[in-house]
Coordinates of C-alpha atoms and ligand atoms in Angstrom, one line a residue:
M1 CA -11.4 118.0 220.3
I2 CA -8.8 115.3 219.9
R3 CA -5.5 116.8 220.7
T4 CA -3.4 113.8 220.3
T5 CA -1.9 114.7 217.0
R6 CA -0.7 118.1 218.3
L7 CA 0.5 116.8 221.6
A8 CA 1.9 113.4 220.6
L9 CA 5.3 114.8 219.6
P10 CA 6.0 117.0 222.7
A11 CA 4.7 114.2 224.9
L12 CA 7.0 111.7 223.2
C13 CA 10.0 114.0 223.6
A14 CA 9.2 114.5 227.2
C15 CA 8.9 110.8 227.7
L16 CA 12.2 110.2 226.1
A17 CA 13.9 112.8 228.2
V18 CA 12.9 111.1 231.4
A19 CA 12.8 107.6 230.0
C20 CA 9.2 107.4 231.1
A21 CA 10.4 106.9 234.6
A22 CA 7.7 108.8 236.5
P23 CA 7.2 107.4 240.0
G24 CA 4.3 105.0 240.2
A25 CA 3.8 104.9 236.4
P26 CA 2.7 101.4 235.6
G27 CA 3.6 101.5 231.9
P28 CA 6.9 100.6 230.3
R29 CA 9.7 102.6 231.9
A30 CA 12.8 102.1 229.8
V31 CA 11.6 102.6 226.3
A32 CA 9.5 105.4 225.0
Q33 CA 6.8 104.1 222.5
A34 CA 5.8 105.8 219.3
G35 CA 2.7 107.8 220.0
A36 CA 3.1 107.5 223.7
V37 CA 1.3 110.0 225.9
H38 CA 2.4 110.4 229.5
V39 CA -0.1 110.3 232.3
E40 CA 1.2 110.9 235.8
V41 CA 0.0 108.2 238.3
P42 CA 0.5 108.8 242.0
A43 CA 2.5 106.3 243.9
I44 CA 0.4 104.4 246.5
A45 CA 0.6 101.8 249.2
R46 CA -0.9 98.6 248.0
P47 CA -3.5 97.3 248.3
E48 CA -4.7 100.1 250.6
G49 CA -4.3 102.9 248.1
E50 CA -6.1 101.1 245.3
T51 CA -9.1 103.3 245.0
P52 CA -11.4 103.1 241.9
A53 CA -9.9 106.5 240.8
W54 CA -6.4 105.1 241.1
W55 CA -7.2 102.0 239.1
Y56 CA -8.8 104.1 236.4
R57 CA -5.9 106.5 236.1
S58 CA -3.3 103.8 236.2
G59 CA -5.0 101.9 233.4
A60 CA -5.3 105.1 231.4
A61 CA -1.6 105.7 231.9
A62 CA -0.6 102.3 230.7
A63 CA -2.8 102.5 227.6
A64 CA -1.6 106.0 226.7
A65 CA 2.1 105.0 227.3
N66 CA 1.5 102.2 224.7
G67 CA 0.2 104.7 222.2
A68 CA -3.6 103.9 222.3
M69 CA -4.5 107.5 221.9
A70 CA -3.3 107.3 218.3
G71 CA -6.1 104.8 217.5
R72 CA -9.0 105.8 215.2
A73 CA -11.4 102.9 215.6
R74 CA -14.9 103.2 214.3
N75 CA -16.1 99.8 215.6
V76 CA -14.9 97.6 218.4
I77 CA -15.5 93.9 218.8
V78 CA -14.4 92.2 222.0
F79 CA -14.3 88.4 222.0
L80 CA -14.1 86.9 225.5
G81 CA -13.1 83.3 225.8
D82 CA -14.3 82.6 229.3
G83 CA -11.7 80.6 231.1
M84 CA -9.6 80.3 227.9
S85 CA -6.2 79.7 229.4
L86 CA -3.1 79.7 227.3
T87 CA -3.0 75.9 227.7
T88 CA -6.6 75.8 226.4
V89 CA -5.6 77.8 223.4
A90 CA -2.5 75.6 222.7
A91 CA -4.5 72.4 223.0
A92 CA -7.5 73.8 221.0
R93 CA -5.3 74.8 218.1
I94 CA -4.0 71.2 217.9
F95 CA -7.5 69.9 218.3
A96 CA -8.8 72.1 215.4
G97 CA -5.8 71.3 213.2
Q98 CA -6.1 67.5 213.8
R99 CA -9.8 67.7 212.8
E100 CA -8.6 68.9 209.4
G101 CA -6.3 66.0 209.1
A102 CA -3.1 67.9 210.0
P103 CA -0.6 67.1 212.8
G104 CA -2.1 70.1 214.5
E105 CA 0.8 71.8 216.3
E106 CA 1.3 74.2 213.4
H107 CA -2.4 75.1 213.1
R108 CA -3.5 78.6 214.1
L109 CA -6.8 79.7 215.6
A110 CA -8.3 82.8 214.0
W111 CA -6.8 85.2 216.5
E112 CA -3.3 83.7 216.3
Y113 CA -2.9 85.5 213.0
F114 CA -3.4 88.9 214.7
P115 CA -0.4 91.2 214.7
A116 CA -0.7 92.4 218.3
T117 CA -0.4 90.3 221.5
A118 CA 0.0 91.0 225.2
L119 CA -0.3 89.2 228.5
S120 CA -3.1 90.0 230.9
R121 CA -2.6 89.9 234.7
T122 CA -6.0 88.8 236.0
Y123 CA -6.0 89.0 239.8
N124 CA -9.0 90.6 241.5
T125 CA -8.5 93.2 244.2
D126 CA -9.2 90.6 246.9
A127 CA -8.2 87.4 245.1
Q128 CA -5.0 85.9 243.6
T129 CA -7.0 83.6 241.4
P130 CA -10.0 85.6 240.1
D131 CA -13.5 85.0 239.0
S132 CA -15.4 86.0 235.8
A133 CA -17.3 88.9 237.4
G134 CA -14.4 90.8 238.8
T135 CA -12.3 90.2 235.7
M136 CA -15.0 91.2 233.3
T137 CA -15.7 94.3 235.3
A138 CA -12.0 95.2 234.9
I139 CA -12.2 94.7 231.2
A140 CA -15.5 96.5 230.8
T141 CA -15.0 99.5 233.1
G142 CA -11.2 100.0 233.5
V143 CA -11.3 99.5 237.2
K144 CA -10.2 96.3 239.0
T145 CA -12.6 95.1 241.7
H146 CA -13.5 92.3 244.0
M147 CA -14.4 88.7 243.1
G148 CA -18.1 88.5 242.3
A149 CA -18.5 92.2 241.5
I150 CA -20.6 93.2 238.5
G151 CA -20.1 96.7 237.3
V152 CA -19.2 98.1 240.8
A153 CA -15.9 99.0 242.4
A154 CA -14.3 97.0 245.2
G155 CA -16.3 96.7 248.4
D156 CA -18.3 94.3 250.5
R157 CA -19.8 91.6 248.3
H158 CA -22.9 91.4 250.5
D159 CA -23.5 95.1 251.0
C160 CA -26.0 96.5 248.5
G161 CA -26.1 100.0 250.0
Q162 CA -22.4 100.4 249.8
S163 CA -22.3 99.3 246.2
L164 CA -24.8 101.9 245.0
D165 CA -22.1 104.6 245.4
R166 CA -19.5 102.5 243.5
R167 CA -21.2 101.9 240.2
L168 CA -19.0 102.0 237.1
Q169 CA -19.8 102.6 233.5
S170 CA -18.8 100.0 230.9
W171 CA -17.6 100.8 227.4
L172 CA -20.7 99.2 226.1
S173 CA -23.0 101.5 228.0
L174 CA -20.7 104.5 227.2
A175 CA -21.0 103.6 223.5
A176 CA -24.8 103.5 223.6
E177 CA -24.8 106.9 225.2
A178 CA -22.4 108.2 222.6
G179 CA -24.9 107.2 219.9
M180 CA -23.1 104.0 218.7
A181 CA -25.0 100.7 218.1
T182 CA -24.2 98.0 220.7
G183 CA -24.6 94.3 220.9
I184 CA -24.1 91.4 223.3
V185 CA -23.6 87.8 222.3
S186 CA -23.0 85.0 224.8
T187 CA -23.5 81.3 225.1
A188 CA -24.2 81.8 228.8
R189 CA -27.3 83.3 230.4
L190 CA -27.6 87.0 229.4
T191 CA -27.5 87.7 233.1
H192 CA -24.3 85.7 233.7
A193 CA -21.1 87.4 234.9
T194 CA -19.5 88.4 231.6
P195 CA -22.5 89.8 229.7
A196 CA -23.9 91.3 232.9
A197 CA -20.8 93.4 233.6
T198 CA -21.5 95.4 230.4
Y199 CA -24.9 96.7 231.7
A200 CA -25.6 95.9 235.4
H201 CA -24.3 96.9 238.8
V202 CA -24.4 94.5 241.7
P203 CA -21.9 93.6 244.3
D204 CA -22.8 89.8 243.9
R205 CA -22.9 88.1 240.5
H206 CA -25.5 85.7 241.8
W207 CA -28.3 88.3 241.9
E208 CA -29.5 87.3 238.4
S209 CA -33.2 87.5 239.1
D210 CA -35.3 88.8 242.1
V211 CA -35.5 85.3 243.6
A212 CA -31.8 85.0 243.7
M213 CA -31.4 88.2 245.8
P214 CA -31.5 88.5 249.6
A215 CA -34.5 90.4 250.8
A216 CA -32.1 92.9 252.6
A217 CA -30.5 93.8 249.3
R218 CA -33.8 94.5 247.6
E219 CA -34.9 96.6 250.6
A220 CA -31.7 98.5 250.4
G221 CA -32.4 99.6 246.9
C222 CA -30.6 97.0 244.7
S223 CA -32.3 95.4 241.8
D224 CA -31.6 92.1 240.1
I225 CA -29.4 91.8 236.9
A226 CA -32.3 90.9 234.5
S227 CA -34.4 93.9 235.6
Q228 CA -31.3 96.0 235.2
F229 CA -31.0 94.9 231.6
I230 CA -34.4 96.4 231.0
E231 CA -33.3 99.6 232.8
H232 CA -30.2 99.7 230.6
V233 CA -32.4 99.5 227.5
R234 CA -34.7 102.3 228.9
A235 CA -31.7 104.6 229.7
T236 CA -29.5 104.1 226.7
G237 CA -31.7 102.5 224.0
G238 CA -29.3 99.6 223.6
P239 CA -28.3 96.9 222.9
R240 CA -29.7 96.4 219.4
V241 CA -28.8 92.8 219.5
A242 CA -28.6 90.6 222.6
L243 CA -28.3 86.8 221.9
A244 CA -27.7 84.4 224.7
G245 CA -29.4 82.0 227.1
G246 CA -31.2 82.8 230.4
A247 CA -34.9 83.2 229.5
R248 CA -35.8 82.0 233.0
E249 CA -34.5 85.2 234.6
F250 CA -36.9 87.3 232.4
L251 CA -40.2 85.5 232.9
P252 CA -42.5 85.0 235.9
E253 CA -42.5 81.6 237.6
G254 CA -45.3 79.4 236.1
T255 CA -45.1 81.0 232.7
R256 CA -43.2 80.0 229.5
A257 CA -41.9 81.6 226.3
G258 CA -40.9 79.4 223.4
G259 CA -41.2 76.4 225.8
L260 CA -38.7 78.0 228.3
A261 CA -39.9 78.3 231.9
G262 CA -39.6 81.4 234.0
R263 CA -38.5 81.7 237.6
R264 CA -39.1 85.3 238.6
G265 CA -41.0 85.8 241.9
D266 CA -42.1 89.4 241.3
G267 CA -44.5 88.5 238.4
R268 CA -42.7 90.8 236.0
D269 CA -42.6 89.7 232.3
L270 CA -39.4 91.4 231.3
L271 CA -39.7 90.2 227.7
A272 CA -43.0 92.0 227.4
E273 CA -41.4 95.1 229.0
W274 CA -38.5 94.9 226.4
R275 CA -41.0 94.7 223.5
A276 CA -42.8 97.8 224.9
L277 CA -39.5 99.7 225.0
V278 CA -38.2 98.7 221.6
P279 CA -40.8 99.2 218.8
G280 CA -40.3 96.7 216.0
G281 CA -38.0 94.6 218.2
R282 CA -38.2 90.8 217.9
V283 CA -37.9 88.3 220.7
V284 CA -36.8 84.9 219.5
H285 CA -36.2 81.5 221.2
R286 CA -35.2 79.1 218.4
T287 CA -33.1 79.0 215.2
T288 CA -35.9 79.3 212.7
D289 CA -37.3 82.5 214.4
F290 CA -33.8 83.9 214.8
E291 CA -33.2 83.5 211.0
D292 CA -36.6 85.2 210.4
A293 CA -35.6 88.1 212.5
R294 CA -32.9 89.2 210.1
G295 CA -33.4 92.8 209.2
A296 CA -35.3 93.7 212.4
P297 CA -34.2 96.9 214.1
A298 CA -33.5 95.1 217.3
V299 CA -33.4 91.5 218.4
L300 CA -33.5 89.8 221.8
G301 CA -32.7 86.1 221.4
L302 CA -32.9 83.9 224.5
F303 CA -32.4 80.4 223.3
E304 CA -32.4 78.4 226.6
A305 CA -33.9 78.8 230.1
A306 CA -30.3 78.8 231.5
H307 CA -27.0 78.5 229.5
M308 CA -27.1 77.6 225.8
Q309 CA -26.0 74.1 225.0
Y310 CA -22.5 73.1 224.3
E311 CA -21.6 73.2 220.6
H312 CA -21.2 69.4 220.8
D313 CA -24.7 68.8 222.3
R314 CA -26.6 71.6 220.4
D315 CA -29.8 70.8 218.4
R316 CA -28.8 72.0 214.9
G317 CA -32.3 71.8 213.5
P318 CA -34.8 74.7 213.0
D319 CA -36.2 74.2 216.6
G320 CA -32.7 74.3 218.0
E321 CA -30.3 77.1 218.7
P322 CA -27.7 78.9 216.6
D323 CA -24.0 78.5 217.1
L324 CA -21.6 81.3 218.2
E325 CA -20.5 82.0 214.6
A326 CA -24.1 82.4 213.4
M327 CA -24.9 84.7 216.3
T328 CA -21.7 86.8 215.6
R329 CA -22.6 87.1 212.0
F330 CA -26.1 88.2 212.8
A331 CA -24.9 90.7 215.3
I332 CA -22.4 92.3 213.0
E333 CA -24.9 92.5 210.1
T334 CA -27.4 94.2 212.3
L335 CA -24.9 96.6 214.0
A336 CA -23.0 97.5 210.8
R337 CA -26.2 99.2 209.5
D338 CA -25.5 102.1 211.9
P339 CA -23.4 104.9 210.4
A340 CA -22.2 105.9 213.9
G341 CA -20.2 102.7 214.4
Y342 CA -20.8 99.9 216.9
V343 CA -19.3 98.0 219.8
L344 CA -20.0 94.3 220.3
L345 CA -19.2 91.8 223.0
V346 CA -19.1 88.1 222.0
E347 CA -18.5 85.6 224.8
G348 CA -17.5 82.0 224.3
A349 CA -18.8 81.3 227.7
R350 CA -18.8 77.5 227.9
I351 CA -15.1 77.0 227.5
D352 CA -15.1 77.8 231.2
H353 CA -18.0 75.5 232.0
A354 CA -16.4 72.5 230.3
N355 CA -13.1 73.1 232.1
H356 CA -15.0 73.3 235.4
E357 CA -16.6 70.0 234.5
G358 CA -13.2 68.4 233.8
N359 CA -14.0 67.7 230.2
A360 CA -11.3 68.8 227.9
Y361 CA -13.1 67.7 224.7
R362 CA -15.9 70.2 225.2
A363 CA -13.5 73.0 226.3
L364 CA -11.5 72.6 223.1
D365 CA -14.6 72.2 221.0
E366 CA -16.0 75.4 222.4
T367 CA -12.6 77.2 221.8
A368 CA -12.7 76.0 218.2
S369 CA -16.2 77.4 217.9
L370 CA -15.0 80.7 219.2
S371 CA -12.3 80.7 216.6
R372 CA -14.9 80.3 213.8
A373 CA -16.8 83.3 215.3
V374 CA -13.6 85.4 215.3
Q375 CA -12.9 84.4 211.7
A376 CA -16.4 85.5 210.7
A377 CA -15.7 88.9 212.3
V378 CA -12.4 89.2 210.5
D379 CA -14.0 88.4 207.2
M380 CA -16.9 90.8 207.7
T381 CA -14.9 93.8 208.9
S382 CA -11.9 95.9 207.8
A383 CA -8.7 96.3 209.9
E384 CA -8.8 99.9 208.7
D385 CA -11.7 100.8 211.0
T386 CA -12.6 97.9 213.3
L387 CA -10.6 97.0 216.4
I388 CA -11.0 93.3 217.3
V389 CA -9.7 92.2 220.7
V390 CA -9.7 88.5 221.7
T391 CA -8.9 87.7 225.3
A392 CA -9.8 85.5 228.3
D393 CA -11.0 86.6 231.7
H394 CA -8.9 84.1 233.6
S395 CA -7.1 80.8 233.4
H396 CA -7.9 77.2 234.4
V397 CA -5.9 74.3 235.8
L398 CA -5.8 72.3 232.6
T399 CA -2.3 71.0 232.0
F400 CA -0.5 69.9 228.8
A401 CA 2.2 67.5 229.8
G402 CA 4.5 64.6 229.0
Y403 CA 6.4 64.2 225.7
P404 CA 3.8 63.1 223.1
R405 CA 5.3 62.8 219.7
R406 CA 4.4 65.2 216.9
G407 CA 0.8 64.8 215.8
N408 CA -0.2 62.6 218.8
P409 CA -4.0 63.0 219.3
I410 CA -4.3 65.9 221.7
L411 CA -7.0 64.1 223.7
G412 CA -5.0 60.8 223.4
K413 CA -2.6 59.0 225.7
V414 CA 1.0 60.1 225.4
R415 CA 2.7 58.0 222.8
G416 CA 6.3 58.9 222.5
S417 CA 9.0 58.8 225.1
G418 CA 8.7 58.6 228.9
G419 CA 11.2 61.4 229.3
E420 CA 13.4 63.8 227.5
D421 CA 15.9 61.2 226.8
G422 CA 13.6 58.5 225.5
D423 CA 13.4 57.3 221.9
G424 CA 9.6 57.2 221.4
G425 CA 7.5 54.3 220.4
G426 CA 4.7 52.9 222.5
Y427 CA 2.7 54.5 225.3
A428 CA 4.7 56.5 227.7
R429 CA 4.2 55.0 231.2
D430 CA 4.4 56.5 234.7
L431 CA 6.3 54.9 237.5
L432 CA 3.3 52.6 238.2
G433 CA 3.6 51.2 234.6
L434 CA 0.4 52.9 233.5
P435 CA -0.2 55.1 230.4
Y436 CA -1.4 58.6 230.8
T437 CA -3.1 61.4 228.8
T438 CA -1.4 64.6 227.5
L439 CA -4.2 66.7 229.1
S440 CA -5.2 66.5 232.7
Y441 CA -6.5 68.8 235.4
A442 CA -4.8 69.7 238.7
N443 CA -8.2 69.4 240.4
G444 CA -11.8 68.8 239.7
P445 CA -14.4 66.0 239.2
G446 CA -12.2 63.7 237.2
Y447 CA -10.6 62.2 240.3
A448 CA -10.4 58.4 240.1
G449 CA -12.0 57.6 243.4
A450 CA -15.5 56.2 243.6
S451 CA -18.4 58.6 244.0
A452 CA -22.1 57.9 244.7
R453 CA -22.7 58.2 240.9
Q454 CA -19.7 56.5 239.3
P455 CA -17.4 53.7 240.4
E456 CA -13.6 53.9 240.9
G457 CA -11.7 54.6 237.7
P458 CA -11.9 57.1 234.9
K459 CA -15.0 59.3 234.9
R460 CA -17.5 60.1 232.1
H461 CA -19.1 63.5 231.6
F462 CA -21.2 64.7 233.3
H463 CA -19.9 63.9 236.7
G464 CA -20.3 66.4 239.5
P465 CA -19.7 64.6 242.8
T466 CA -20.4 66.0 246.2
A467 CA -18.2 63.4 247.9
V468 CA -15.7 60.7 246.8
Q469 CA -13.8 57.8 248.2
P470 CA -10.0 57.9 248.2
A471 CA -8.7 56.3 245.0
A472 CA -6.7 53.1 245.3
G473 CA -4.3 54.4 242.6
R474 CA -4.4 55.6 239.1
P475 CA -6.9 54.1 236.6
D476 CA -5.5 51.9 233.9
L477 CA -6.3 53.8 230.7
T478 CA -4.8 51.1 228.4
A479 CA -8.2 50.1 227.0
V480 CA -10.0 53.4 227.5
D481 CA -10.8 55.7 224.5
T482 CA -9.6 59.0 226.0
T483 CA -10.5 60.9 222.8
H484 CA -14.2 60.2 223.4
P485 CA -16.2 63.4 223.9
D486 CA -17.4 62.3 227.3
F487 CA -14.0 61.2 228.7
M488 CA -13.0 63.2 231.7
Q489 CA -9.4 63.8 232.2
E490 CA -7.9 62.7 235.5
S491 CA -7.6 65.3 238.2
L492 CA -5.0 65.2 240.9
L493 CA -7.3 66.3 243.8
P494 CA -11.0 65.8 244.0
L495 CA -13.3 68.8 243.8
W496 CA -16.9 68.9 242.5
S497 CA -15.9 71.6 240.1
E498 CA -12.4 72.2 238.7
T499 CA -11.1 75.7 239.6
H500 CA -9.8 78.7 237.8
G501 CA -6.0 79.2 237.5
G502 CA -4.1 82.4 238.6
E503 CA -1.6 82.8 235.8
D504 CA -1.8 85.3 233.0
V505 CA -4.0 84.9 229.9
G506 CA -3.5 86.2 226.4
I507 CA -4.7 89.3 224.5
W508 CA -4.7 89.2 220.7
A509 CA -5.7 92.3 218.7
R510 CA -6.1 93.6 215.2
G511 CA -7.2 97.0 213.8
P512 CA -6.9 100.7 214.9
G513 CA -5.3 101.0 218.3
S514 CA -4.3 97.3 218.5
A515 CA -0.6 98.1 218.6
A516 CA -1.1 99.3 222.2
F517 CA -1.7 95.7 223.2
R518 CA 1.8 94.6 224.0
G519 CA 3.9 93.7 227.0
S520 CA 2.6 92.6 230.4
L521 CA -0.7 94.5 231.0
E522 CA -3.0 94.7 234.0
Q523 CA -6.3 93.4 232.8
H524 CA -8.2 96.7 233.3
V525 CA -5.9 98.3 230.7
I526 CA -8.0 96.6 228.0
Y527 CA -10.9 99.1 228.7
H528 CA -8.5 102.0 228.4
V529 CA -7.0 100.9 225.1
I530 CA -10.6 100.5 223.7
V531 CA -11.8 103.9 224.9
Q532 CA -8.6 105.8 224.0
A533 CA -8.5 104.2 220.5
T534 CA -12.1 104.9 219.7
P535 CA -12.7 108.7 219.1
R536 CA -16.4 108.6 219.7
L537 CA -15.9 107.0 223.1
R538 CA -13.1 109.2 224.3
E539 CA -14.7 112.4 223.0
R540 CA -17.8 111.5 225.0
L541 CA -15.7 111.3 228.1
C542 CA -13.8 114.5 227.4
A543 CA -17.1 116.3 226.8
A544 CA -18.1 115.3 230.3
G545 CA -14.9 116.8 231.7
L546 CA -13.3 113.5 232.5
C547 CA -10.1 113.9 230.4
D548 CA -6.7 115.5 231.2
A549 CA -5.1 118.3 229.1
Q550 CA -3.9 115.8 226.5
G551 CA -7.4 114.4 226.0
V552 CA -6.8 111.2 227.9
P553 CA -9.9 110.0 229.9
V554 CA -8.5 109.8 233.4
V555 CA -11.6 110.0 235.7
P556 CA -14.1 107.2 235.8
P557 CA -17.6 108.1 234.4
V558 CA -20.7 107.7 236.4
P559 CA -23.3 105.3 234.7
A560 CA -26.8 106.5 234.0
A561 CA -28.2 104.3 236.7
A562 CA -26.3 106.3 239.4
R563 CA -26.9 109.8 238.2
Ligands
LIG601 ZN1 -15.5 79.8 235.9

């Protein structure tokens, strides 16, 4: 079925002959890559010509040009650091290193040992700076889409009827249909943007339960994300492991499970429906029950009504909730029992939330937690058969600035020189004579002006103002402990929630097919490398007639829900 071996050489020769300079081809043009397979991509006017079919084909071409078809992955694990900008990564590595008593700059997070790296261009079809729904849909389905879209191609965010014809299949759903085991781990609600994009299809990410949907959308035939999770289980049998927060979206209002209150308006108990669909499956809500569920054929763990707690704030006792590393280990142990291989999504969701809240401590702490989860996966798998991809969906406006001396506390005030020519020593001072921190935010709730909740000056987490007074100037941080977990970095302009950033994020990869992650990639290429490098996935697509003559999947599959 797989014709790569036979076709790789002629394809490579053809590529060399024309220097890969096909019109409209998005891949590298000047240098032919080992194992490269050429896929023709039509030149289009942009953005008008960006159809779902074009996005899919262009992503396939870029992945094939980078040699992804040579991959032989049995298992795939994707780690998604939500909002994990490159600045967040650089600061978190120093944070983690300094916790171990080192200067920090030389420290490496788990994925910084991986051999393959690339840059990911994150824009949505309608947005220069993207959101998590559109970006995760690109990563999960190989098609870029609009801001807010979950598993559907670009269209009107408010038009349910239109979205029904634009549903896209994720690699997770494809894997379940191909007989592989699947798993989802997230510290956000299971219905939140990133996990939802692997199983649901809605034009607006906010439709997490029936009460969050407009009546018109329900009448037009759309269903909420939580109920689509149940439909996904019914249609594909997966996922075997789903560990996250968000119990409230699965339970009727007025009822509780494990002390967690529901908010559904339609009276459906989706946890009971899941149990009925998955014989032997265990539903758990706290650490002790989670540990007891080890060995169960399937586990649905919903540990909070909404998002799980930050690692810093988590209850570590038996009635509390597990951390990302424990959930990752549990998922891999469960999925690795399947001889057909598995795919797993692990989201460090709350990096994004802490950045939005203008609190660098929690953002870096969550990133360090993600690093421990990635290290667990590295330790538990082999680079011979398991492709591990670590990436972010989008950036944030966290900045890393000044000239702090080597080993300066990453959350501290800049101690060093005031400029490139300075000689170091005491606190660096701005032109007002005031010290400043290495980390700050371009916008967000850390603005120094007074709000209804906190006075003028530096802010403490949590602070989410709806209005602020103009600040008289910068706060004097001389006597402030800026390394305190609740210190909020200053923001230049006041917003109730700090925003995403529009620049590229990183991709780090290890294992079969990982070498295809290099260069400057459009974000949706991640899906195509995963699918092309995993024989079970690409064979499933080819069997459905969606591949070209070289065995490259070039036509988007239709998900079960839309057949
Ligand atoms: Zn966000």
